[in-house]
Short mmCIF file of C-alpha atoms and ligand atoms in Angstrom, two decimals:
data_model
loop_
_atom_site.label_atom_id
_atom_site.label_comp_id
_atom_site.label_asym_id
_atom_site.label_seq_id
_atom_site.Cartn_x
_atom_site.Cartn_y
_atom_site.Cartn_z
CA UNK A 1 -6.64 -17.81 -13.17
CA UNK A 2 -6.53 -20.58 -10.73
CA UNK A 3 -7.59 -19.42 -6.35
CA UNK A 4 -5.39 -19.50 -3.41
CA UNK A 5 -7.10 -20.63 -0.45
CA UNK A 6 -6.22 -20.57 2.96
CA UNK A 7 -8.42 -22.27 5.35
CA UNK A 8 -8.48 -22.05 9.53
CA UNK A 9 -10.38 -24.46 11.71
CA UNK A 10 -12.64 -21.70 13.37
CA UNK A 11 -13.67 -20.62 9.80
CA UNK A 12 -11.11 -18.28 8.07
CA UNK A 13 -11.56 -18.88 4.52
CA UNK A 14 -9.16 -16.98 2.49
CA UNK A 15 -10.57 -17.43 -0.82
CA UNK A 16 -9.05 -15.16 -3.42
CA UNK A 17 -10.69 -13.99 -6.45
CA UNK A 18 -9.39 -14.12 -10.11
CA UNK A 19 -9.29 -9.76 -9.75
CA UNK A 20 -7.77 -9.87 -6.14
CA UNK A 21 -5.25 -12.38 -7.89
CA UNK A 22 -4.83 -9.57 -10.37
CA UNK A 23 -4.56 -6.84 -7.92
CA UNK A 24 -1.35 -8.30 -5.92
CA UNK A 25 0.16 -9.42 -9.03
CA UNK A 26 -0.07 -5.34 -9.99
CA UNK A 27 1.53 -4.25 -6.92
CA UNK A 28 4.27 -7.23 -7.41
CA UNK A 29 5.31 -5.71 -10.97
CA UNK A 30 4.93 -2.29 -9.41
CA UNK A 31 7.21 -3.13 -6.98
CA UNK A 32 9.82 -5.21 -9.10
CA UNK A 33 9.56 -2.31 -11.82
CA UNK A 34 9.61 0.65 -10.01
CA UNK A 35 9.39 0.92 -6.09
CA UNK A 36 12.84 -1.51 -5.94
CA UNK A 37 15.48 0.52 -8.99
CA UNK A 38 14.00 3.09 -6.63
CA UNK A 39 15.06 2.26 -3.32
CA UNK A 40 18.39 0.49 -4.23
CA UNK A 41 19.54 3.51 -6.08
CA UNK A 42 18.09 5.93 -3.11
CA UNK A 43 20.02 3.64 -0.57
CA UNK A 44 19.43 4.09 3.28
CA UNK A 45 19.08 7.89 2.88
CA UNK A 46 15.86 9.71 3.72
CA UNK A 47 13.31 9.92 1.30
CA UNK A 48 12.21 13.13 1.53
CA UNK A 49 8.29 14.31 2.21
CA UNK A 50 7.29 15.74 -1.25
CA UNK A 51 9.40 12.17 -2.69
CA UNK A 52 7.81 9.82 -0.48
CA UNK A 53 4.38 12.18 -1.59
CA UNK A 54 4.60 11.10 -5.28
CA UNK A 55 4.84 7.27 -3.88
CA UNK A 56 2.14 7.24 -1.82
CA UNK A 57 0.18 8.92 -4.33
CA UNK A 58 1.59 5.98 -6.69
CA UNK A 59 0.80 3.41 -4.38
CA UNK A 60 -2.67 4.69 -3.87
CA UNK A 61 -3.22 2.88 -7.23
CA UNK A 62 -2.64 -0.63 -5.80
CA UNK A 63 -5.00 -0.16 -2.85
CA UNK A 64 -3.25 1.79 -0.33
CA UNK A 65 -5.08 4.77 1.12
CA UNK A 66 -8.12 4.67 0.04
CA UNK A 67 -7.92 0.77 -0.99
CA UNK A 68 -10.12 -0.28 2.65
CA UNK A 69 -12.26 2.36 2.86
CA UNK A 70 -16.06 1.77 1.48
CA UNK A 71 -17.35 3.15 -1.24
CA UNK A 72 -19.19 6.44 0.71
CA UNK A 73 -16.11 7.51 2.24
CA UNK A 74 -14.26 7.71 -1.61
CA UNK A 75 -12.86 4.11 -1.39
CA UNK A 76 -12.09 0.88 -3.04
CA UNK A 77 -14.01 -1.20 -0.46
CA UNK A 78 -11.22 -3.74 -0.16
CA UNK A 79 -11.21 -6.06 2.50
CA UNK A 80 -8.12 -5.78 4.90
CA UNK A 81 -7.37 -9.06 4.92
CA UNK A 82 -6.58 -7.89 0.86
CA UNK A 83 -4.83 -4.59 1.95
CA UNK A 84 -2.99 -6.68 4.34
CA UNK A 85 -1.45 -9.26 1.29
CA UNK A 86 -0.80 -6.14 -0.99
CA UNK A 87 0.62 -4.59 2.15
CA UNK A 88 2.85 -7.86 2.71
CA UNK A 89 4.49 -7.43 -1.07
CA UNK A 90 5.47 -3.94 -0.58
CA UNK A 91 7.13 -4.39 2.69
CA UNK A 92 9.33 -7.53 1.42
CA UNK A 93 10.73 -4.55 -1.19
CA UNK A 94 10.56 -1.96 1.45
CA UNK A 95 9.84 -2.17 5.07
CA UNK A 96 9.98 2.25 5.11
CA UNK A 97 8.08 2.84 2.18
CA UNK A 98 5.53 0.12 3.45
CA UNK A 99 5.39 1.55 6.94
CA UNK A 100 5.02 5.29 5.98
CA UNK A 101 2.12 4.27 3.65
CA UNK A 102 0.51 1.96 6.06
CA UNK A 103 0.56 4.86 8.14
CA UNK A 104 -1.07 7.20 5.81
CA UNK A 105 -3.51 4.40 5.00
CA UNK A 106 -4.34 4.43 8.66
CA UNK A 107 -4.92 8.12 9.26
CA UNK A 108 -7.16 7.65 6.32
CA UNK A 109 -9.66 5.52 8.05
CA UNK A 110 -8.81 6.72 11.29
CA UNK A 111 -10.53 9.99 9.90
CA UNK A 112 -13.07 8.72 8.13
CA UNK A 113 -14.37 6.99 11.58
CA UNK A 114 -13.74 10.13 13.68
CA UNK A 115 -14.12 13.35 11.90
CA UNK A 116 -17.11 15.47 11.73
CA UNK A 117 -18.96 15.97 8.45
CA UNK A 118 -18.09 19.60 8.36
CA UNK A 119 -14.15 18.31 8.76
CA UNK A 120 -14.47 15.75 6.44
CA UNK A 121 -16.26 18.39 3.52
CA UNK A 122 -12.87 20.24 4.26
CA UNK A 123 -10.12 17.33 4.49
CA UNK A 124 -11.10 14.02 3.16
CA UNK A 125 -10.63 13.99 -0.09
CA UNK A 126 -7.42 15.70 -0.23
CA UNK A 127 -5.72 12.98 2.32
CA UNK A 128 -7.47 10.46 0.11
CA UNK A 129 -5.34 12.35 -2.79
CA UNK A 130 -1.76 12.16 -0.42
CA UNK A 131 -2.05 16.08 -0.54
CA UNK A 132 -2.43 15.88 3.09
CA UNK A 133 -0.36 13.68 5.09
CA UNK A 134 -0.97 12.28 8.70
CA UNK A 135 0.09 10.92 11.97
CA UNK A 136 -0.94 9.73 15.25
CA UNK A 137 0.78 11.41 18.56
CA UNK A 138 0.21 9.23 21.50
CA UNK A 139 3.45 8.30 22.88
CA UNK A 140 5.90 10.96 24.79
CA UNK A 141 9.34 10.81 25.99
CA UNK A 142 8.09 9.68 29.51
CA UNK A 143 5.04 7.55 28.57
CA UNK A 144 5.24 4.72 26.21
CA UNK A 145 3.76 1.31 27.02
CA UNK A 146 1.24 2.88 29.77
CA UNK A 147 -0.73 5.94 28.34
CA UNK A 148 -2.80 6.79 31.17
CA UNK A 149 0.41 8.58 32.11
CA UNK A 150 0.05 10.89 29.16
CA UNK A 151 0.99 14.16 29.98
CA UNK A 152 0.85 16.57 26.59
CA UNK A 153 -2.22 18.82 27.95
CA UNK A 154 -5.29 20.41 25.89
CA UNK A 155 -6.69 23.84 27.51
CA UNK A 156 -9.93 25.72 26.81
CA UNK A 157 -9.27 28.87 25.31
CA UNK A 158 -11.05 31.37 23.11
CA UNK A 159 -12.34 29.97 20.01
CA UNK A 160 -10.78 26.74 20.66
CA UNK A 161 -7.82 24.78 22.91
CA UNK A 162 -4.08 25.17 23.30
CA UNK A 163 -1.96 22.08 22.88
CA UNK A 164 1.06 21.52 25.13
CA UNK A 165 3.26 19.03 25.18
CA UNK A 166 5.83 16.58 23.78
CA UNK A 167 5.23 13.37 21.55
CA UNK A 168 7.70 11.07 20.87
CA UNK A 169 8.77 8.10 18.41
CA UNK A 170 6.06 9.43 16.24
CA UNK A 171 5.77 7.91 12.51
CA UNK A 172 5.61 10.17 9.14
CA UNK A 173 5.91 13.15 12.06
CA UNK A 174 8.32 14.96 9.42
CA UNK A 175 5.70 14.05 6.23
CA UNK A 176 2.65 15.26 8.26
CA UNK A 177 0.57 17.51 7.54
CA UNK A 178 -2.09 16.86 10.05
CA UNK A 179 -1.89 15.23 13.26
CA UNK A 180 -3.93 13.29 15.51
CA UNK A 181 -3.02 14.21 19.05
CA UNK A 182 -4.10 12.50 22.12
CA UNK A 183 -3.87 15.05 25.11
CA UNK A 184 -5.25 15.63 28.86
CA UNK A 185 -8.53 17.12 28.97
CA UNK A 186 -9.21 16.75 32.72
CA UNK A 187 -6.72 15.39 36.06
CA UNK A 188 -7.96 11.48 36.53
CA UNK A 189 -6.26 9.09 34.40
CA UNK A 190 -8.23 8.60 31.27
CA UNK A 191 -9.23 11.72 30.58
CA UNK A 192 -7.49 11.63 27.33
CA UNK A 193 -8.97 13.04 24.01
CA UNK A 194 -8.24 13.17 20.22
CA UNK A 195 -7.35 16.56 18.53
CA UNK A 196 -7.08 16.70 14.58
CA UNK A 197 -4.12 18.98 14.32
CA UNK A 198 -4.02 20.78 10.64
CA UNK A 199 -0.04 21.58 10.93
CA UNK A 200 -1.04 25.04 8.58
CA UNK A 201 -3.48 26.64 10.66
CA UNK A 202 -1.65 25.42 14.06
CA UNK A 203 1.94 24.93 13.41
CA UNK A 204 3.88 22.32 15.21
CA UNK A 205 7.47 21.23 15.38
CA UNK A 206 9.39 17.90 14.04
CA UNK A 207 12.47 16.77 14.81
CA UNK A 208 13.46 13.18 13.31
CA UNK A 209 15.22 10.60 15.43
CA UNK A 210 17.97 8.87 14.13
CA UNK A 211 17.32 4.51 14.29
CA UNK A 212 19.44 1.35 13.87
CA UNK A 213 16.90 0.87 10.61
CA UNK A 214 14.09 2.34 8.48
CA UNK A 215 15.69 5.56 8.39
CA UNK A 216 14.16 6.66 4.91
CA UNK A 217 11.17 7.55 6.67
CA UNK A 218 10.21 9.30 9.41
CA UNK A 219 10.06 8.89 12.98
CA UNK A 220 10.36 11.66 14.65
CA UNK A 221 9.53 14.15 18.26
CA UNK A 222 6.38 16.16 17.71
CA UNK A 223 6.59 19.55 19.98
CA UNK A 224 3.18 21.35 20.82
CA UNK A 225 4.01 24.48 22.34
CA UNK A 226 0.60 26.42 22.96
CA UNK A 227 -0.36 25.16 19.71
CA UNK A 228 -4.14 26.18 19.13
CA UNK A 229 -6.58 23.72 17.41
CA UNK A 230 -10.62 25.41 16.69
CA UNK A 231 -12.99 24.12 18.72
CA UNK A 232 -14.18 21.49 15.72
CA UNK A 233 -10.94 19.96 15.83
CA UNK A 234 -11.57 18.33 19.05
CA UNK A 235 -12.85 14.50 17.93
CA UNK A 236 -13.75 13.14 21.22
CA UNK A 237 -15.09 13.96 24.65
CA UNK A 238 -15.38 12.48 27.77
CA UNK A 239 -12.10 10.63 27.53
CA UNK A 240 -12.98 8.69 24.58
CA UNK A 241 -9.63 9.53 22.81
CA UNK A 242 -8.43 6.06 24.22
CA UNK A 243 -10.87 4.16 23.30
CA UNK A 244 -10.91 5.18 19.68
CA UNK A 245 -7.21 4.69 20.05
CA UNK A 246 -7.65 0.85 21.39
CA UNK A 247 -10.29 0.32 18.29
CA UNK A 248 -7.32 1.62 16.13
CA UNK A 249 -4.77 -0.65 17.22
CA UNK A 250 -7.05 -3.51 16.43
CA UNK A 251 -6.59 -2.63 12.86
CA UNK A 252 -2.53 -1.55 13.05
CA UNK A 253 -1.50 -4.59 15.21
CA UNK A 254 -2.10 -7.24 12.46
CA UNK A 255 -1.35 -4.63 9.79
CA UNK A 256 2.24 -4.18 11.63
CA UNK A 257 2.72 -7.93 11.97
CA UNK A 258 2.54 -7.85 8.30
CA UNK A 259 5.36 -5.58 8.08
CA UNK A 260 7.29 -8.21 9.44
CA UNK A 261 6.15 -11.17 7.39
CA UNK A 262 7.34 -8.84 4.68
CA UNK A 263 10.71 -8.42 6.11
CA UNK A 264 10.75 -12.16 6.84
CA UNK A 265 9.90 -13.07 3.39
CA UNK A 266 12.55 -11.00 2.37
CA UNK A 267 15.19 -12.66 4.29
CA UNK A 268 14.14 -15.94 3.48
CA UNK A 269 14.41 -15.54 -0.67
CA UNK A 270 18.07 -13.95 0.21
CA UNK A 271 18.52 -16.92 1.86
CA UNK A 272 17.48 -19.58 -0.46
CA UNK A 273 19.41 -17.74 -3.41
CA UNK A 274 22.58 -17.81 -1.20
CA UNK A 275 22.48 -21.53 -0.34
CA UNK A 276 21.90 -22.66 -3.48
CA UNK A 277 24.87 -20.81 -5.19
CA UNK A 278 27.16 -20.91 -2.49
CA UNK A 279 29.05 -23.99 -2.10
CA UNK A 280 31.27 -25.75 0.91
CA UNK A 281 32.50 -29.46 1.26
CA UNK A 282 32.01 -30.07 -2.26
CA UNK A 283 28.07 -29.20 -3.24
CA UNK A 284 25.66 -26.12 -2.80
CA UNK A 285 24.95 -25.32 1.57
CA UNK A 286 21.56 -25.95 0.61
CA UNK A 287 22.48 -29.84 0.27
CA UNK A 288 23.57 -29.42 3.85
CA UNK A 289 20.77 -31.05 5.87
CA UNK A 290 21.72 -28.29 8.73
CA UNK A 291 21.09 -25.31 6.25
CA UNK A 292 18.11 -26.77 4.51
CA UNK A 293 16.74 -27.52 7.29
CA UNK A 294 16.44 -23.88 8.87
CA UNK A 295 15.03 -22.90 5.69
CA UNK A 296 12.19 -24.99 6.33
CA UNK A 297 12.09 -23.87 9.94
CA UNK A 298 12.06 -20.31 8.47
CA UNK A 299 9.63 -20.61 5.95
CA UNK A 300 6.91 -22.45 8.48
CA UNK A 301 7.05 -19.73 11.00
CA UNK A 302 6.52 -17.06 8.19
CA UNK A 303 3.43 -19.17 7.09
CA UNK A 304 2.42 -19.10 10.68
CA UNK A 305 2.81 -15.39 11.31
CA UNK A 306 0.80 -14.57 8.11
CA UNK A 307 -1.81 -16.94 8.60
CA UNK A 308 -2.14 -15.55 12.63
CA UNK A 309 -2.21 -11.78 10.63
CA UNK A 310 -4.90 -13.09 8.28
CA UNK A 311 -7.52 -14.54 10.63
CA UNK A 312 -6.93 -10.98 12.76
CA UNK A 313 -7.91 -9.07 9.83
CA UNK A 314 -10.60 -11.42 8.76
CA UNK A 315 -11.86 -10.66 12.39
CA UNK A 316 -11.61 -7.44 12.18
CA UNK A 317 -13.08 -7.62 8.20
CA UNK A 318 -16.04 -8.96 9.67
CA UNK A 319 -16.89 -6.59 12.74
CA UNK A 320 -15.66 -9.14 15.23
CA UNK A 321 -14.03 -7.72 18.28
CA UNK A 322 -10.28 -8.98 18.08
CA UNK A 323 -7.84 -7.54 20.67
CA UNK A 324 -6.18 -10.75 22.04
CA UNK A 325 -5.85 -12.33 17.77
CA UNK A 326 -4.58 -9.11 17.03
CA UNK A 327 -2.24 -8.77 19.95
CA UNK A 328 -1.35 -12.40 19.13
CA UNK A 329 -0.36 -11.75 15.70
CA UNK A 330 1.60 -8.79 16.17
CA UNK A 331 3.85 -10.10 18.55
CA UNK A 332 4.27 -13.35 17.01
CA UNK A 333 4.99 -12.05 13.36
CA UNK A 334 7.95 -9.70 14.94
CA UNK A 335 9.66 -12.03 16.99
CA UNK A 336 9.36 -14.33 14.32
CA UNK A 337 11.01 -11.75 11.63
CA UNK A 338 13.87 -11.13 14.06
CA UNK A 339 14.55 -15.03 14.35
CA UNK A 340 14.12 -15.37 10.65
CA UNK A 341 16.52 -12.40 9.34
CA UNK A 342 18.57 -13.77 12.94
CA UNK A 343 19.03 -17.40 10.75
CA UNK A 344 18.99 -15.70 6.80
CA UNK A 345 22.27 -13.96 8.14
CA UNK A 346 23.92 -17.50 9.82
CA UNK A 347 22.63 -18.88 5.93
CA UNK A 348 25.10 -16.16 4.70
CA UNK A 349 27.93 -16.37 6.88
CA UNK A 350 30.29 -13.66 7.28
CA UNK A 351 28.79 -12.27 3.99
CA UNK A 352 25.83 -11.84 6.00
CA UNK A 353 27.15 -9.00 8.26
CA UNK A 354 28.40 -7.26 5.21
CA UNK A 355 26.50 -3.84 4.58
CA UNK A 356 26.46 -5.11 0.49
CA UNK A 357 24.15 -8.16 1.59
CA UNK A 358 21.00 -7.28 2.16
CA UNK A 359 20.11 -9.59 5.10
CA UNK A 360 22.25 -7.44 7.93
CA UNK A 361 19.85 -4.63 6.96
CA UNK A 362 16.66 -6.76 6.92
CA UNK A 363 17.81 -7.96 10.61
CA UNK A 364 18.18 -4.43 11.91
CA UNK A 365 14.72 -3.61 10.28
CA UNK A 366 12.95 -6.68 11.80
CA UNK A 367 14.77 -5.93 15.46
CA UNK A 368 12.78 -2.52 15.79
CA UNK A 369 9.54 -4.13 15.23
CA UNK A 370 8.72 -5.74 18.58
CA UNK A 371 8.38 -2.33 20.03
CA UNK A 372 5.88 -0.48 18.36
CA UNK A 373 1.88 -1.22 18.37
CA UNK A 374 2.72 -2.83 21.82
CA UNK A 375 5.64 -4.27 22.89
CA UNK A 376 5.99 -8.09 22.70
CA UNK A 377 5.55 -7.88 26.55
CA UNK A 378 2.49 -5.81 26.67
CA UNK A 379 0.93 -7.91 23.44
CA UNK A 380 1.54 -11.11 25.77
CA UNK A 381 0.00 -9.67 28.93
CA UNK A 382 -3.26 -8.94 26.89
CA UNK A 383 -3.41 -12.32 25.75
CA UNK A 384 -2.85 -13.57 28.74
CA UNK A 385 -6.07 -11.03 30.38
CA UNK A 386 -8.07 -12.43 27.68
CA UNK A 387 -7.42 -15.83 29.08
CA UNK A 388 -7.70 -15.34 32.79
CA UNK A 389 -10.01 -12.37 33.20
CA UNK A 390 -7.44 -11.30 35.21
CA UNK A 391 -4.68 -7.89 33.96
CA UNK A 392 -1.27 -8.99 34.94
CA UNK A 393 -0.06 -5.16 34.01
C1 FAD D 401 9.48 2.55 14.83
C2 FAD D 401 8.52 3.06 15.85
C3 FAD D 401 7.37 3.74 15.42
C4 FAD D 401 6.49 4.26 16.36
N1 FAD D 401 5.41 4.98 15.92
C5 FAD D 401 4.60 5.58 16.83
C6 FAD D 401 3.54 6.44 16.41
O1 FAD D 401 3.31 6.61 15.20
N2 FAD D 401 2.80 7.07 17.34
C7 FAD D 401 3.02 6.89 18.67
O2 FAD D 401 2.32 7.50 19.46
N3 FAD D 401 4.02 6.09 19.12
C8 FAD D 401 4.81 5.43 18.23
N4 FAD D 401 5.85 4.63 18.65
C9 FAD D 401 6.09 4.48 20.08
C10 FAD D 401 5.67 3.10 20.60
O3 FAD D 401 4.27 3.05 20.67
C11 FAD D 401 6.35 2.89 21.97
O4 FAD D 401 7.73 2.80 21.73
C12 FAD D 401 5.84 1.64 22.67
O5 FAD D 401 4.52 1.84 23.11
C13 FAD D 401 6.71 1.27 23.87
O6 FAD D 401 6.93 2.36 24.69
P1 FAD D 401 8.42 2.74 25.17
O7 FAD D 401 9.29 2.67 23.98
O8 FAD D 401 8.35 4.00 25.91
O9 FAD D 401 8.82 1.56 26.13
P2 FAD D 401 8.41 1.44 27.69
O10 FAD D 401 6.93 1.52 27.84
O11 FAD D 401 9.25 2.36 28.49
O12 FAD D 401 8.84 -0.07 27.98
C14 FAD D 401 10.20 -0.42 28.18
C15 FAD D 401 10.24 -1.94 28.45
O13 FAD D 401 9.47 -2.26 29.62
C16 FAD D 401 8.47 -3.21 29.29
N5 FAD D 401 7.25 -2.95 30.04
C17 FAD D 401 6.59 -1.77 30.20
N6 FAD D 401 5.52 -1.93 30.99
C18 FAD D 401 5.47 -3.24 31.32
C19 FAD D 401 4.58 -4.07 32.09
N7 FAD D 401 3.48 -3.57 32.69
N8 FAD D 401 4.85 -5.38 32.21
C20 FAD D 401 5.94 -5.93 31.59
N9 FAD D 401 6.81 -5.21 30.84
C21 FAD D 401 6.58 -3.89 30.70
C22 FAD D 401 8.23 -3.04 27.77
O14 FAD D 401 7.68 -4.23 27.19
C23 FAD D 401 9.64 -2.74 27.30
O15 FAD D 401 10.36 -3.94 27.14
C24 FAD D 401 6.73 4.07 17.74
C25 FAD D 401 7.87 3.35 18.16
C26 FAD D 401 8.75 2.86 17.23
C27 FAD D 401 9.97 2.10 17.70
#
């Protein structure tokens, strides 16, 4: 088998072996043979948790979950640059199922960096197995883009602390069960720290919020009411919980800009297929210089999103401290998608608002992205620190 190679003048070299080859053409006939009969016939309802269970655990064949971990922490050792590609060909068949199991994949690694050997004896394996499923709690109804303002609270007690407080926009909240919380541990502003919440032994509540897209998974309000973790739980001190977080999102920025090259990609085969069978004025809209040329438009911004998502990862792949190419990436690849799905439905025409296309519901799916991971606005204004030395927030 022949290699792909994509090549970037400070040295990203995306050189794919004969087996990596191998591995995305698996999770390409996995997802032509069985995640997409699956999610047309399931439609836009919710998948629910023990469902979307049995698919993660199914996915965790093609190098999800346990796919970047190394080999001492029970994983494949994949790069994430190659988690990122498989990552891509699941979201272009589903942007929910890909999200809820990039999630999982996250908590994955997220735990293997954070938890203590005694936790890990305990947990590891079985979220490696999808019998335990995660999130992360950081944002609440009144603090989103700034989370110094965080206001959920954790409080000495006997034998451990007690959790108070409401999280919001939280994703595979309803799946979970574990979260990571970030709550107050002391008055000035950063005092924030990470709790590993096992939903058995300290129950929480869920409530899922109804969005214009995505709504087969889960996004939902986490409640904490005097919710008591053991001492052990507690994964950072000294305020650390935020920078653990910021080393996180270094990781989940590129991965979510990937969500949208998926979506994009998506869009863009609809919209090839439609202007080559649909004809006006006598010959295929594809043969319209207007229409073929915003396929070329679309497909050059996709390349550009991916290959911004790639050298982030490849970064990150190589220990290389990344905030501003990963804040880059992520808010390029989701304006991009909206633009993209924006033009795939003016390809369509009035077909294209019509719920039996699929290119209105790839639009609404691509519009939610430039919120989370950082809004466009707040990935900008870190670029723009990294340039000037100087926060603009
Ligand atoms: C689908 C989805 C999944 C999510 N998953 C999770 C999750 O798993 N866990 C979690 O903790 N959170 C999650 N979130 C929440 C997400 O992190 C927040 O929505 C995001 O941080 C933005 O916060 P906000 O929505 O409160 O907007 P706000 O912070 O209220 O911002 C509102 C507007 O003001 C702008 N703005 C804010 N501050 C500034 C500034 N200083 N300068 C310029 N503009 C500014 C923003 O860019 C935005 O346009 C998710 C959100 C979504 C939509």
């Amino acid at each position: 088998m022949g290699e792909v190679v994509y090549q970037h003048k400070d040295g990203l070299s995306l050189t794919l072996s004969s087996d990596e080859l191998e591995m995305i053409e698996a999770v390409r006939r996995y997802c032509t043979g069985e995640l997409l009969p699956f999610v047309r016939s399931h439609g836009p309802n919710y998948i629910p948790p023990e469902t979307m269970r049995k698919i993660f655990k199914r996915l965790s064949e093609f190098g999800f979950v346990n796919g970047p971990l190394n080999a001492e922490s029970g994983g494949l050792g994949i790069s994430l640059k190659m988690f990122g590609l498989i990552l891509e060909e699941v979201c272009r068949v589903s942007a929910s199922v890909g999200t809820a199991a990039l999630i999982q994949t996250l908590m994955a690694r997220a735990f293997v960096n954070l938890a203590t050997s005694d936790l890990r004896e305990r947990y590891l394996q079985r979220i490696l197995d999808c019998d335990l499923l995660g999130c992360i709690a950081i944002s609440e109804p009144d603090v989103g883009s700034n989370v110094a303002e965080i206001k959920c609270k954790a409080v000495e007690v006997d034998g451990g602390y007690s959790i108070s407080g409401s999280k919001s926009w939280i994703s595979n909240g309803d799946y979970s069960d574990f979260c990571f919380c970030v709550a107050r541990t002391g008055e000035s502003p950063l005092t924030l720290d990470l709790f590993f919440v096992d939903r058995a032994v300290s129950p929480y509540d869920v409530r899922n919020i109804h969005k214009m897209g995505l709504n087969e998974t889960s996004t939902a309000q986490v409640f904490f009411d005097n919710c008591v973790v053991p001492t052990e739980n507690r994964l950072t001190f000294g305020g650390q919980g935020m920078r653990q977080v910021s080393i996180l999102f270094a990781v989940s920025r590129p991965l979510t800009g990937v969500i949208s090259v998926g979506i994009a990609r998506a869009a863009l085969d609809a919209a090839i297929e439609y202007s080559k069978v649909r004809t006006q004025h006598g010959k295929a809209i594809a043969g319209h210089q207007l229409v073929s040329a915003a396929l070329g438009e679309m497909a050059t911004h996709i390349d550009a999103a991916r290959l911004l998502v790639l050298r982030a990862l490849d970064m990150c792949d190589r220990g290389v401290r990344c905030d501003a190419e990963a804040a880059m990436s992520k808010w390029f690849a989701s304006e991009m998608a909206v633009d993209v799905t924006s033009k795939a439905i003016q390809i369509h025409g009035a077909n294209g608002i019509a719920t039996e296309y699929e290119v209105e519901r790839l639009f609404r799916e691509a519009r939610i992205f430039p919120i989370p991971e950082g809004t466009t606005e707040i990935n900008k204004l870190i670029v723009g620190r990294a340039l000037t030395g100087i926060s603009a927030f």
